[in-house]
Amino acid sequence: MTTSVEVRTVRVWDVFVRFFHWLLVAGIGLAWWSGEQGGEWMVWHMRAGYTVLGLVIFRLLWGFAGSFYARFSQFVHSPGTVLSYAGKLLKGQEAHYAGHNPVGGWAVLLLLLLCALQAGSGLFANDEILTEGPLVHLISYDLSVEVTRWHKMLFNGLLAVIGVHLLGVMFHQLLRKEKLVPAMVTGNKKVAEIADAAPATASGSRMAVGLILVLVAGLLVWGIISL
């Protein structure tokens, strides 16, 4: 006799996480395309970089003040837990998570770090022709040229990590039948037995706090590029 498992709809991703995700996709895409075009498009390349920097700052703040599944304390696990999950994943015996699983949680941190380094290095970069980052005057010309080289190399690393991320999404979406992409659009996910169920007292989207942090992130970017 088989026991049926109740499937329920869980609110996983709040509106701020979803907007962050898709704006980051758009920002990185625009930065890539405009950088390849060069010339007058470098203005948009820099604007895209500022946007990415602001998004990273917001997500770092939201990782402490956001809703349950947005918080770092909920999805950043110890190395031991990550290794244990990875081993069970290879055997098809892994626990299911509504939010980020232990491997995905560290992937989020890696992406945030690379985006911060990418956008941050761009502030000091120059193309040795017309375009200079807003903080290039704070360092020597030779160091700026070196930072520019790292800026380009980091982007290749970022693209590689994004590629691995997409493979992971496809694995869970197609093979594990987890609707990750629709969940990042609607915020909702249909789940049965999960290892990271939110407590009944978990806070919601916290709209007012989120809007304040959006403003704070924007002001911080403005302050940085105005140095």
Short mmCIF file of C-alpha atoms in Angstrom, two decimals:
data_model
loop_
_atom_site.label_atom_id
_atom_site.label_comp_id
_atom_site.label_asym_id
_atom_site.label_seq_id
_atom_site.Cartn_x
_atom_site.Cartn_y
_atom_site.Cartn_z
CA MET A 1 0.00 0.00 0.00
CA THR A 2 1.49 3.33 -1.06
CA THR A 3 1.13 6.46 1.01
CA SER A 4 0.28 9.60 -0.92
CA VAL A 5 2.39 12.65 -0.18
CA GLU A 6 0.56 15.94 0.09
CA VAL A 7 1.72 18.48 -2.46
CA ARG A 8 1.22 22.09 -1.48
CA THR A 9 2.08 25.47 -2.92
CA VAL A 10 4.69 27.42 -0.98
CA ARG A 11 5.60 31.08 -1.35
CA VAL A 12 9.35 30.83 -1.80
CA TRP A 13 10.71 33.89 -3.59
CA ASP A 14 9.48 37.32 -2.58
CA VAL A 15 9.08 40.11 -5.11
CA PHE A 16 12.48 41.61 -4.30
CA VAL A 17 14.36 38.36 -4.89
CA ARG A 18 12.59 37.90 -8.21
CA PHE A 19 13.22 41.44 -9.40
CA PHE A 20 16.85 41.16 -8.27
CA HIS A 21 17.30 37.94 -10.22
CA TRP A 22 15.87 39.14 -13.51
CA LEU A 23 17.39 42.63 -13.32
CA LEU A 24 20.77 41.01 -12.68
CA VAL A 25 20.28 38.84 -15.78
CA ALA A 26 19.41 41.95 -17.80
CA GLY A 27 22.26 43.99 -16.32
CA ILE A 28 24.92 41.38 -17.04
CA GLY A 29 23.51 40.82 -20.52
CA LEU A 30 23.55 44.54 -21.32
CA ALA A 31 27.06 44.93 -19.90
CA TRP A 32 28.30 42.07 -22.07
CA TRP A 33 26.63 43.28 -25.26
CA SER A 34 27.52 46.97 -24.85
CA GLY A 35 31.11 46.09 -23.95
CA GLU A 36 31.41 44.09 -27.17
CA GLN A 37 30.02 47.02 -29.19
CA GLY A 38 32.35 49.61 -27.64
CA GLY A 39 32.28 53.24 -28.75
CA GLU A 40 29.21 55.17 -27.62
CA TRP A 41 27.75 51.99 -26.12
CA MET A 42 30.35 52.17 -23.36
CA VAL A 43 28.10 54.68 -21.61
CA TRP A 44 25.49 51.93 -21.32
CA HIS A 45 28.19 49.46 -20.34
CA MET A 46 29.03 51.64 -17.36
CA ARG A 47 25.37 52.16 -16.47
CA ALA A 48 24.84 48.42 -16.55
CA GLY A 49 27.84 48.03 -14.24
CA TYR A 50 26.41 50.54 -11.77
CA THR A 51 23.12 48.65 -11.86
CA VAL A 52 24.84 45.33 -11.16
CA LEU A 53 26.76 46.89 -8.27
CA GLY A 54 23.56 48.30 -6.80
CA LEU A 55 21.81 44.96 -7.15
CA VAL A 56 24.63 43.14 -5.37
CA ILE A 57 24.59 45.65 -2.52
CA PHE A 58 20.83 45.27 -2.19
CA ARG A 59 21.01 41.46 -2.24
CA LEU A 60 23.66 41.47 0.47
CA LEU A 61 21.42 43.63 2.66
CA TRP A 62 18.35 41.57 1.80
CA GLY A 63 20.24 38.44 2.76
CA PHE A 64 20.01 39.63 6.37
CA ALA A 65 16.74 41.58 6.39
CA GLY A 66 14.64 39.81 3.76
CA SER A 67 11.99 37.13 3.90
CA PHE A 68 12.70 33.59 5.14
CA TYR A 69 14.00 31.99 1.93
CA ALA A 70 15.99 35.11 0.99
CA ARG A 71 18.17 35.04 4.11
CA PHE A 72 21.74 33.75 4.08
CA SER A 73 21.15 32.06 7.42
CA GLN A 74 18.55 29.88 5.72
CA PHE A 75 20.50 28.67 2.68
CA VAL A 76 24.23 29.01 3.44
CA HIS A 77 25.21 25.68 5.00
CA SER A 78 28.44 24.30 6.44
CA PRO A 79 30.97 22.62 4.09
CA GLY A 80 30.10 19.26 5.68
CA THR A 81 26.43 19.67 4.84
CA VAL A 82 27.30 20.72 1.29
CA LEU A 83 29.53 17.68 0.74
CA SER A 84 26.92 15.36 2.22
CA TYR A 85 24.22 16.83 -0.03
CA ALA A 86 26.47 16.58 -3.10
CA GLY A 87 27.17 12.92 -2.40
CA LYS A 88 23.49 12.11 -2.03
CA LEU A 89 22.72 14.16 -5.14
CA LEU A 90 25.01 11.95 -7.22
CA LYS A 91 23.08 8.92 -5.95
CA GLY A 92 19.68 10.52 -6.53
CA GLN A 93 18.98 10.41 -2.80
CA GLU A 94 19.23 14.09 -1.94
CA ALA A 95 16.71 15.89 0.25
CA HIS A 96 14.44 18.39 -1.50
CA TYR A 97 14.53 22.09 -0.74
CA ALA A 98 11.96 24.75 -1.50
CA GLY A 99 14.66 27.44 -1.55
CA HIS A 100 18.32 27.09 -2.45
CA ASN A 101 19.80 23.69 -1.72
CA PRO A 102 23.20 23.52 0.10
CA VAL A 103 25.19 23.52 -3.17
CA GLY A 104 23.03 26.23 -4.72
CA GLY A 105 23.43 28.43 -1.66
CA TRP A 106 27.20 28.59 -2.06
CA ALA A 107 26.75 29.12 -5.80
CA VAL A 108 24.70 32.23 -4.97
CA LEU A 109 27.53 33.58 -2.81
CA LEU A 110 30.07 32.88 -5.56
CA LEU A 111 27.95 34.69 -8.14
CA LEU A 112 27.49 37.67 -5.83
CA LEU A 113 31.24 37.81 -5.18
CA LEU A 114 32.12 37.66 -8.88
CA CYS A 115 29.51 40.29 -9.76
CA ALA A 116 30.85 42.57 -7.02
CA LEU A 117 34.44 42.13 -8.23
CA GLN A 118 33.39 42.64 -11.83
CA ALA A 119 31.42 45.81 -11.19
CA GLY A 120 33.93 47.08 -8.63
CA SER A 121 36.95 46.64 -10.90
CA GLY A 122 35.09 48.46 -13.66
CA LEU A 123 35.03 51.57 -11.50
CA PHE A 124 38.84 51.78 -11.84
CA ALA A 125 39.18 50.53 -15.42
CA ASN A 126 39.95 52.39 -18.64
CA ASP A 127 40.07 51.36 -22.28
CA GLU A 128 43.16 53.52 -22.95
CA ILE A 129 41.15 55.45 -25.54
CA LEU A 130 38.04 57.34 -24.38
CA THR A 131 36.27 55.51 -21.56
CA GLU A 132 37.36 55.62 -17.92
CA GLY A 133 35.70 54.37 -14.77
CA PRO A 134 34.54 57.07 -12.31
CA LEU A 135 37.24 56.17 -9.77
CA VAL A 136 40.19 55.88 -12.14
CA HIS A 137 41.60 59.11 -10.72
CA LEU A 138 42.16 57.41 -7.36
CA ILE A 139 44.86 55.06 -8.67
CA SER A 140 47.85 55.30 -11.01
CA TYR A 141 47.48 54.85 -14.75
CA ASP A 142 49.56 51.68 -14.77
CA LEU A 143 47.46 50.15 -12.00
CA SER A 144 44.30 51.14 -13.88
CA VAL A 145 45.55 49.27 -16.95
CA GLU A 146 46.23 46.20 -14.78
CA VAL A 147 42.77 46.46 -13.19
CA THR A 148 41.26 46.67 -16.68
CA ARG A 149 42.99 43.41 -17.59
CA TRP A 150 41.55 41.74 -14.52
CA HIS A 151 38.15 43.26 -15.29
CA LYS A 152 38.12 41.44 -18.61
CA MET A 153 39.42 38.18 -17.15
CA LEU A 154 36.89 38.22 -14.32
CA PHE A 155 34.06 38.50 -16.80
CA ASN A 156 35.15 35.27 -18.46
CA GLY A 157 35.11 33.62 -15.04
CA LEU A 158 31.67 35.06 -14.34
CA LEU A 159 30.36 33.68 -17.62
CA ALA A 160 31.76 30.24 -16.74
CA VAL A 161 30.01 30.24 -13.36
CA ILE A 162 26.77 31.41 -14.99
CA GLY A 163 27.09 28.53 -17.44
CA VAL A 164 27.44 26.04 -14.57
CA HIS A 165 24.47 27.67 -12.86
CA LEU A 166 22.34 27.23 -15.98
CA LEU A 167 23.36 23.58 -16.22
CA GLY A 168 22.29 23.11 -12.62
CA VAL A 169 18.94 24.75 -13.30
CA MET A 170 18.40 22.51 -16.34
CA PHE A 171 19.32 19.43 -14.28
CA HIS A 172 16.73 20.19 -11.62
CA GLN A 173 14.16 21.51 -14.09
CA LEU A 174 14.31 18.64 -16.60
CA LEU A 175 15.60 15.62 -14.68
CA ARG A 176 14.39 16.30 -11.16
CA LYS A 177 11.15 17.90 -12.40
CA GLU A 178 11.53 20.89 -10.08
CA LYS A 179 9.89 23.98 -11.57
CA LEU A 180 12.71 26.38 -10.75
CA VAL A 181 12.16 28.83 -13.59
CA PRO A 182 8.39 29.26 -13.08
CA ALA A 183 9.03 29.69 -9.35
CA MET A 184 11.40 32.59 -10.06
CA VAL A 185 8.63 34.21 -12.09
CA THR A 186 5.62 33.67 -9.83
CA GLY A 187 7.40 33.27 -6.52
CA ASN A 188 5.47 30.08 -5.80
CA LYS A 189 6.64 26.48 -5.86
CA LYS A 190 4.73 23.21 -5.53
CA VAL A 191 6.47 21.01 -2.98
CA ALA A 192 5.87 17.85 -1.01
CA GLU A 193 8.46 16.82 1.58
CA ILE A 194 11.10 19.54 1.96
CA ALA A 195 14.09 19.99 4.26
CA ASP A 196 13.73 23.77 4.60
CA ALA A 197 10.09 24.35 5.47
CA ALA A 198 9.45 27.89 6.69
CA PRO A 199 8.10 28.22 10.23
CA ALA A 200 4.58 29.50 10.67
CA THR A 201 6.01 32.71 12.14
CA ALA A 202 8.19 33.48 9.11
CA SER A 203 7.83 37.03 7.84
CA GLY A 204 6.42 37.87 4.44
CA SER A 205 7.91 40.00 1.71
CA ARG A 206 8.52 42.98 4.06
CA MET A 207 7.72 45.52 1.38
CA ALA A 208 8.59 48.68 3.34
CA VAL A 209 11.97 47.29 4.45
CA GLY A 210 12.74 46.17 0.90
CA LEU A 211 11.96 49.58 -0.59
CA ILE A 212 14.14 51.30 1.99
CA LEU A 213 17.04 48.95 1.18
CA VAL A 214 16.58 49.60 -2.55
CA LEU A 215 17.00 53.32 -1.79
CA VAL A 216 20.01 52.64 0.44
CA ALA A 217 21.68 50.55 -2.27
CA GLY A 218 21.07 53.25 -4.87
CA LEU A 219 22.48 55.96 -2.61
CA LEU A 220 25.55 53.85 -1.85
CA VAL A 221 26.27 53.39 -5.57
CA TRP A 222 25.79 57.10 -6.17
CA GLY A 223 28.13 57.88 -3.29
CA ILE A 224 30.79 55.44 -4.53
CA ILE A 225 30.87 56.73 -8.10
CA SER A 226 30.96 60.32 -6.82
CA LEU A 227 34.17 59.88 -4.83
#
